[in-house]
């Protein structure tokens, strides 16, 4: 086996936040033509968390960020950069990261958003790693956050049962030369599949009109079967790519933290990677699909409850709108 790559950056701390309000499958039975059994069987989801009326995307992001900073033993003054993966920011302009910066009190540092939907956290992690590897930054806050409950058509049972609100964050800093850190990341996009997952109205191509609002063109539209097939294939290939780049095999993995979109997708990826399901971090039953927040939420939970330990190899992979996808392999 070839020598393992030398990490340039490592995860210093993790954190997450989810809203207090819980919307269970049985609650959805009162809203749309569905059932707890139908949702659970096809997705693995039992509940999801929904933001309060006075809660914004940046509020959740800042809460997760504070917990990640506390975990790292750092404060806002230590951050050189803020990267927020989201497609549901407080407003179209400015970036959600700007509001997070303000709420943390981190002055005069670059703060920007990455729009890769469910792959946003992997994209953000990859970007942060480059800044640290070149020495342009020493401490980067990466947040994945979504408030999708306000972007859903709650009469569309194919989408409203899937998504939840939440935020997860990590603080990335320089590697200490002990082998721990980001071993490899890979990110991809196939624009030919842009139509498969989209919010069609509200941009310059389709400014919102009364007719567009009536047709709910400002809500999430998804071609579920196309996304399902593509996710299995692309998550497997991206995961294989980072394993190869890192000089590791699936047998040397300790954990996989996959995007929590659908339990059936995860089980099929596990089969293709020849990796046991008991080594996958799964929390989809509690949170549903929180898009860019799902990996950092699951990662933080597994770190805090002791499942993921220092020195272990953790594979992360996600696919979202674009279609954009990617994977990262980290030694914790």
CSV table of C-alpha atoms in Angstrom, one decimal:
chain,number,residue,atom,x,y,z
A,1,UNK,CA,0.0,0.0,0.0
A,2,UNK,CA,1.2,3.5,-0.8
A,3,UNK,CA,2.0,6.0,1.9
A,4,UNK,CA,-1.0,7.9,3.3
A,5,UNK,CA,-1.3,11.5,2.3
A,6,UNK,CA,-0.1,14.1,4.8
A,7,UNK,CA,-3.2,16.1,6.0
A,8,UNK,CA,-2.9,19.9,5.8
A,9,UNK,CA,-6.0,20.6,7.9
A,10,UNK,CA,-7.9,18.8,10.7
A,11,UNK,CA,-11.2,19.1,12.5
A,12,UNK,CA,-10.7,21.0,15.7
A,13,UNK,CA,-14.3,21.0,17.0
A,14,UNK,CA,-17.9,20.1,16.0
A,15,UNK,CA,-21.3,21.4,16.9
A,16,UNK,CA,-24.9,21.2,15.8
A,17,UNK,CA,-28.3,22.8,16.5
A,18,UNK,CA,-31.9,21.7,15.7
A,19,UNK,CA,-35.1,23.5,16.5
A,20,UNK,CA,-37.2,22.5,19.5
A,21,UNK,CA,-40.4,21.9,17.5
A,22,UNK,CA,-40.8,18.3,16.3
A,23,UNK,CA,-43.1,17.3,13.5
A,24,UNK,CA,-43.8,13.5,13.5
A,25,UNK,CA,-45.1,11.4,10.7
A,26,UNK,CA,-48.4,11.1,12.4
A,27,UNK,CA,-48.7,14.9,12.4
A,28,UNK,CA,-48.2,14.9,8.6
A,29,UNK,CA,-51.1,12.4,8.3
A,30,UNK,CA,-53.4,15.4,9.2
A,31,UNK,CA,-51.9,17.6,6.5
A,32,UNK,CA,-51.4,15.4,3.4
A,33,UNK,CA,-52.5,12.0,2.1
A,34,UNK,CA,-49.8,9.9,3.7
A,35,UNK,CA,-49.1,7.7,6.7
A,36,UNK,CA,-46.4,7.0,9.3
A,37,UNK,CA,-45.9,3.5,7.9
A,38,UNK,CA,-45.6,4.7,4.3
A,39,UNK,CA,-43.0,7.4,5.1
A,40,UNK,CA,-40.9,5.2,7.4
A,41,UNK,CA,-40.9,2.2,5.0
A,42,UNK,CA,-39.8,4.3,2.0
A,43,UNK,CA,-37.4,6.7,3.7
A,44,UNK,CA,-36.6,5.7,7.3
A,45,UNK,CA,-37.8,9.0,8.6
A,46,UNK,CA,-40.0,9.2,11.7
A,47,UNK,CA,-39.7,12.8,12.7
A,48,UNK,CA,-38.2,16.1,11.7
A,49,UNK,CA,-37.5,19.4,13.5
A,50,UNK,CA,-39.1,22.6,12.3
A,51,UNK,CA,-37.9,26.2,13.0
A,52,UNK,CA,-39.9,28.5,15.2
A,53,UNK,CA,-41.6,31.5,13.5
A,54,UNK,CA,-39.0,33.9,14.9
A,55,UNK,CA,-36.1,31.6,14.0
A,56,UNK,CA,-34.0,32.3,10.9
A,57,UNK,CA,-31.4,30.3,9.1
A,58,UNK,CA,-28.5,32.4,10.5
A,59,UNK,CA,-29.8,31.9,14.0
A,60,UNK,CA,-29.5,28.1,13.7
A,61,UNK,CA,-26.1,28.4,12.0
A,62,UNK,CA,-24.7,30.7,14.7
A,63,UNK,CA,-25.9,28.3,17.4
A,64,UNK,CA,-24.2,25.4,15.8
A,65,UNK,CA,-21.1,27.5,15.2
A,66,UNK,CA,-20.9,28.5,18.9
A,67,UNK,CA,-21.0,24.9,19.9
A,68,UNK,CA,-18.3,23.9,17.4
A,69,UNK,CA,-16.0,26.8,18.7
A,70,UNK,CA,-16.6,25.8,22.3
A,71,UNK,CA,-15.7,22.2,21.4
A,72,UNK,CA,-12.5,23.4,19.7
A,73,UNK,CA,-11.6,25.6,22.8
A,74,UNK,CA,-11.7,28.7,20.5
A,75,UNK,CA,-13.8,31.9,20.2
A,76,UNK,CA,-15.0,34.1,17.4
A,77,UNK,CA,-11.8,36.1,17.4
A,78,UNK,CA,-9.8,33.0,16.4
A,79,UNK,CA,-11.7,32.5,13.1
A,80,UNK,CA,-10.1,33.7,9.8
A,81,UNK,CA,-13.0,32.7,7.5
A,82,UNK,CA,-16.7,31.6,7.6
A,83,UNK,CA,-18.1,29.3,4.9
A,84,UNK,CA,-21.8,28.5,5.0
A,85,UNK,CA,-23.4,25.8,2.9
A,86,UNK,CA,-27.0,26.7,2.4
A,87,UNK,CA,-29.7,27.2,-0.3
A,88,UNK,CA,-32.2,28.7,2.3
A,89,UNK,CA,-30.4,31.8,3.6
A,90,UNK,CA,-32.2,34.6,5.5
A,91,UNK,CA,-32.5,36.5,2.2
A,92,UNK,CA,-31.3,36.4,-1.4
A,93,UNK,CA,-28.7,39.0,-0.5
A,94,UNK,CA,-26.5,39.3,1.4
A,95,UNK,CA,-25.0,35.9,2.1
A,96,UNK,CA,-26.3,34.0,5.2
A,97,UNK,CA,-22.6,33.8,6.3
A,98,UNK,CA,-22.6,37.6,6.7
A,99,UNK,CA,-25.4,37.3,9.3
A,100,UNK,CA,-23.6,34.5,11.0
A,101,UNK,CA,-20.4,36.6,11.2
A,102,UNK,CA,-22.4,39.4,12.8
A,103,UNK,CA,-24.1,37.1,15.3
A,104,UNK,CA,-20.8,35.6,16.4
A,105,UNK,CA,-19.0,38.9,16.6
A,106,UNK,CA,-16.3,37.8,14.1
A,107,UNK,CA,-15.3,41.1,12.5
A,108,UNK,CA,-13.7,41.9,9.1
A,109,UNK,CA,-13.1,38.3,8.0
A,110,UNK,CA,-14.3,36.8,4.7
A,111,UNK,CA,-17.7,35.3,5.1
A,112,UNK,CA,-19.6,33.7,2.1
A,113,UNK,CA,-22.1,31.1,1.1
A,114,UNK,CA,-21.7,27.9,-1.0
A,115,UNK,CA,-24.8,26.8,-2.9
A,116,UNK,CA,-24.6,23.1,-3.5
A,117,UNK,CA,-27.7,22.1,-1.6
A,118,UNK,CA,-27.2,18.7,0.2
A,119,UNK,CA,-23.6,18.6,-0.9
A,120,UNK,CA,-22.9,22.1,0.6
A,121,UNK,CA,-21.0,20.9,3.6
A,122,UNK,CA,-18.6,18.7,1.6
A,123,UNK,CA,-18.0,21.6,-0.8
A,124,UNK,CA,-17.4,24.0,2.1
A,125,UNK,CA,-15.0,21.5,3.8
A,126,UNK,CA,-13.1,21.1,0.5
A,127,UNK,CA,-12.8,24.9,0.1
A,128,UNK,CA,-11.7,25.4,3.7
A,129,UNK,CA,-9.0,22.7,3.3
A,130,UNK,CA,-7.5,24.5,0.4
A,131,UNK,CA,-7.2,27.8,2.3
A,132,UNK,CA,-5.5,26.1,5.2
A,133,UNK,CA,-3.3,24.0,3.0
A,134,UNK,CA,-1.9,27.2,1.2
A,135,UNK,CA,-1.5,29.1,4.5
A,136,UNK,CA,-4.1,31.7,3.5
A,137,UNK,CA,-6.1,30.9,6.6
A,138,UNK,CA,-5.4,29.1,9.9
A,139,UNK,CA,-8.9,28.7,11.3
A,140,UNK,CA,-12.0,28.3,9.1
A,141,UNK,CA,-15.6,27.8,10.4
A,142,UNK,CA,-17.6,25.6,8.0
A,143,UNK,CA,-21.4,25.5,8.6
A,144,UNK,CA,-24.1,23.5,6.9
A,145,UNK,CA,-27.6,24.9,7.6
A,146,UNK,CA,-31.0,24.7,6.1
A,147,UNK,CA,-34.5,26.1,6.9
A,148,UNK,CA,-36.3,24.1,4.3
A,149,UNK,CA,-39.7,24.1,6.0
A,150,UNK,CA,-40.3,27.5,4.5
A,151,UNK,CA,-39.4,26.4,1.0
A,152,UNK,CA,-41.7,23.3,0.9
A,153,UNK,CA,-45.2,22.9,-0.6
A,154,UNK,CA,-46.9,21.3,2.4
A,155,UNK,CA,-49.6,19.8,0.0
A,156,UNK,CA,-46.9,17.9,-1.9
A,157,UNK,CA,-46.5,14.6,-0.1
A,158,UNK,CA,-43.5,13.7,-2.3
A,159,UNK,CA,-41.3,16.5,-0.8
A,160,UNK,CA,-42.9,17.7,2.5
A,161,UNK,CA,-42.4,14.4,4.2
A,162,UNK,CA,-38.7,14.4,3.6
A,163,UNK,CA,-37.1,17.6,4.9
A,164,UNK,CA,-36.3,19.1,8.2
A,165,UNK,CA,-34.5,22.2,9.6
A,166,UNK,CA,-31.2,22.3,11.4
A,167,UNK,CA,-27.5,23.3,11.4
A,168,UNK,CA,-24.2,21.6,11.9
A,169,UNK,CA,-20.7,23.1,12.0
A,170,UNK,CA,-17.0,22.2,12.2
A,171,UNK,CA,-13.9,24.3,12.9
A,172,UNK,CA,-11.0,23.5,10.7
A,173,UNK,CA,-7.4,24.3,11.6
A,174,UNK,CA,-3.9,23.2,10.6
A,175,UNK,CA,-2.8,19.6,11.0
A,176,UNK,CA,-0.4,18.8,13.8
A,177,UNK,CA,1.6,16.3,11.8
A,178,UNK,CA,0.3,13.3,13.7
A,179,UNK,CA,-1.6,11.9,10.8
A,180,UNK,CA,-5.0,13.2,11.8
A,181,UNK,CA,-6.9,15.5,9.5
A,182,UNK,CA,-8.5,15.6,6.0
A,183,UNK,CA,-6.8,12.8,3.9
A,184,UNK,CA,-8.8,13.5,0.7
A,185,UNK,CA,-11.8,15.3,-0.7
A,186,UNK,CA,-13.5,15.0,-4.1
A,187,UNK,CA,-16.4,17.2,-5.4
A,188,UNK,CA,-18.3,16.9,-8.7
A,189,UNK,CA,-21.2,18.5,-10.6
A,190,UNK,CA,-23.3,17.3,-13.5
A,191,UNK,CA,-25.4,20.3,-14.8
A,192,UNK,CA,-27.3,18.1,-17.2
A,193,UNK,CA,-29.3,16.9,-14.2
A,194,UNK,CA,-30.1,20.4,-12.9
A,195,UNK,CA,-33.8,19.9,-13.6
A,196,UNK,CA,-34.1,17.0,-11.2
A,197,UNK,CA,-34.0,19.0,-7.9
A,198,UNK,CA,-34.8,22.7,-8.1
A,199,UNK,CA,-36.7,25.8,-6.8
A,200,UNK,CA,-37.6,27.1,-10.3
A,201,UNK,CA,-39.2,30.4,-9.4
A,202,UNK,CA,-37.6,33.5,-7.8
A,203,UNK,CA,-34.5,34.0,-9.8
A,204,UNK,CA,-33.7,36.1,-13.0
A,205,UNK,CA,-34.8,33.2,-15.3
A,206,UNK,CA,-38.3,33.1,-13.7
A,207,UNK,CA,-39.0,36.2,-11.6
A,208,UNK,CA,-41.9,35.5,-9.2
A,209,UNK,CA,-45.4,36.6,-10.4
A,210,UNK,CA,-48.8,36.1,-8.9
A,211,UNK,CA,-49.3,33.1,-11.2
A,212,UNK,CA,-45.9,31.7,-10.2
A,213,UNK,CA,-46.8,32.0,-6.5
A,214,UNK,CA,-50.1,30.3,-7.1
A,215,UNK,CA,-48.3,27.4,-8.8
A,216,UNK,CA,-45.8,27.3,-5.9
A,217,UNK,CA,-42.9,27.8,-8.3
A,218,UNK,CA,-40.9,29.2,-5.3
A,219,UNK,CA,-41.0,25.8,-3.5
A,220,UNK,CA,-38.9,22.7,-3.8
A,221,UNK,CA,-39.6,20.5,-6.9
A,222,UNK,CA,-38.0,17.1,-7.1
A,223,UNK,CA,-37.9,14.2,-9.5
A,224,UNK,CA,-37.5,11.6,-6.8
A,225,UNK,CA,-36.7,8.4,-8.8
A,226,UNK,CA,-34.0,10.2,-10.9
A,227,UNK,CA,-32.4,11.6,-7.7
A,228,UNK,CA,-32.6,8.2,-6.0
A,229,UNK,CA,-30.8,6.3,-8.8
A,230,UNK,CA,-28.2,9.0,-9.3
A,231,UNK,CA,-27.4,9.3,-5.6
A,232,UNK,CA,-26.6,5.6,-5.2
A,233,UNK,CA,-24.3,5.6,-8.2
A,234,UNK,CA,-22.5,8.9,-7.5
A,235,UNK,CA,-22.1,8.5,-3.7
A,236,UNK,CA,-20.5,5.1,-4.3
A,237,UNK,CA,-18.1,6.5,-6.9
A,238,UNK,CA,-17.1,9.6,-4.9
A,239,UNK,CA,-16.6,7.4,-1.8
A,240,UNK,CA,-14.4,5.0,-3.8
A,241,UNK,CA,-12.4,8.0,-5.2
A,242,UNK,CA,-11.5,9.4,-1.8
A,243,UNK,CA,-10.6,6.0,-0.5
A,244,UNK,CA,-8.3,5.4,-3.4
A,245,UNK,CA,-6.8,8.9,-3.1
A,246,UNK,CA,-6.2,8.3,0.6
A,247,UNK,CA,-4.6,4.9,0.1
A,248,UNK,CA,-7.2,3.2,2.2
A,249,UNK,CA,-9.7,0.4,1.6
A,250,UNK,CA,-13.3,0.2,3.0
A,251,UNK,CA,-11.9,-2.4,5.4
A,252,UNK,CA,-9.8,0.3,7.0
A,253,UNK,CA,-12.8,2.6,7.6
A,254,UNK,CA,-14.2,3.0,11.1
A,255,UNK,CA,-17.3,5.0,10.2
A,256,UNK,CA,-19.3,6.4,7.3
A,257,UNK,CA,-21.3,9.6,7.8
A,258,UNK,CA,-23.5,9.7,4.7
A,259,UNK,CA,-26.0,12.4,3.8
A,260,UNK,CA,-29.3,11.5,5.5
A,261,UNK,CA,-31.6,11.7,2.5
A,262,UNK,CA,-33.2,8.2,2.4
A,263,UNK,CA,-32.3,5.1,4.4
A,264,UNK,CA,-32.7,3.0,1.3
A,265,UNK,CA,-30.0,5.0,-0.5
A,266,UNK,CA,-27.6,4.5,2.4
A,267,UNK,CA,-28.2,0.8,2.5
A,268,UNK,CA,-27.5,0.4,-1.2
A,269,UNK,CA,-24.3,2.5,-0.9
A,270,UNK,CA,-23.3,0.3,2.0
A,271,UNK,CA,-23.7,-2.8,-0.2
A,272,UNK,CA,-21.7,-1.3,-3.0
A,273,UNK,CA,-18.9,-0.3,-0.7
A,274,UNK,CA,-19.0,-3.7,1.1
A,275,UNK,CA,-19.2,-1.8,4.4
A,276,UNK,CA,-21.5,-3.0,7.3
A,277,UNK,CA,-24.5,-0.8,8.1
A,278,UNK,CA,-23.7,-0.9,11.8
A,279,UNK,CA,-20.7,1.3,10.9
A,280,UNK,CA,-22.9,4.0,9.3
A,281,UNK,CA,-23.9,6.9,11.5
A,282,UNK,CA,-27.7,7.1,11.1
A,283,UNK,CA,-30.0,9.7,12.5
A,284,UNK,CA,-32.5,10.2,9.6
A,285,UNK,CA,-35.3,8.8,11.8
A,286,UNK,CA,-35.1,11.8,14.0
A,287,UNK,CA,-34.2,14.7,11.7
A,288,UNK,CA,-35.2,13.7,8.1
A,289,UNK,CA,-33.2,15.3,5.3
A,290,UNK,CA,-31.7,18.5,6.6
A,291,UNK,CA,-29.7,19.0,3.3
A,292,UNK,CA,-26.3,20.6,3.9
A,293,UNK,CA,-26.7,20.3,7.6
A,294,UNK,CA,-27.2,16.5,7.7
A,295,UNK,CA,-23.5,15.4,7.7
A,296,UNK,CA,-22.2,17.9,10.3
A,297,UNK,CA,-25.3,17.2,12.6
A,298,UNK,CA,-24.6,13.4,12.4
A,299,UNK,CA,-20.9,13.9,12.8
A,300,UNK,CA,-21.3,16.0,15.9
A,301,UNK,CA,-23.7,13.6,17.5
A,302,UNK,CA,-21.4,10.7,17.0
A,303,UNK,CA,-18.4,12.6,18.3
A,304,UNK,CA,-20.2,13.7,21.4
A,305,UNK,CA,-21.7,10.3,22.3
A,306,UNK,CA,-18.3,8.7,21.9
A,307,UNK,CA,-18.9,6.6,18.8
A,308,UNK,CA,-16.4,8.5,16.7
A,309,UNK,CA,-13.0,8.6,18.5
A,310,UNK,CA,-9.7,10.4,17.9
A,311,UNK,CA,-7.6,8.6,15.3
A,312,UNK,CA,-10.5,6.9,13.6
A,313,UNK,CA,-11.1,7.0,9.8
A,314,UNK,CA,-14.4,8.6,8.9
A,315,UNK,CA,-15.8,8.8,5.3
A,316,UNK,CA,-18.4,11.5,4.6
A,317,UNK,CA,-20.5,11.6,1.3
A,318,UNK,CA,-23.4,13.7,0.0
A,319,UNK,CA,-25.4,14.5,-3.2
A,320,UNK,CA,-27.6,17.4,-3.8
A,321,UNK,CA,-29.1,19.8,-6.3
A,322,UNK,CA,-27.0,20.6,-9.3
A,323,UNK,CA,-26.6,17.7,-9.4
A,324,UNK,CA,-23.6,18.2,-7.1
A,325,UNK,CA,-22.0,15.6,-5.0
A,326,UNK,CA,-18.8,14.7,-3.2
A,327,UNK,CA,-17.0,12.8,-0.5
A,328,UNK,CA,-14.3,13.5,2.2
A,329,UNK,CA,-12.2,11.2,4.2
A,330,UNK,CA,-10.9,12.4,7.5
A,331,UNK,CA,-8.8,10.9,10.3
A,332,UNK,CA,-10.4,12.4,13.5
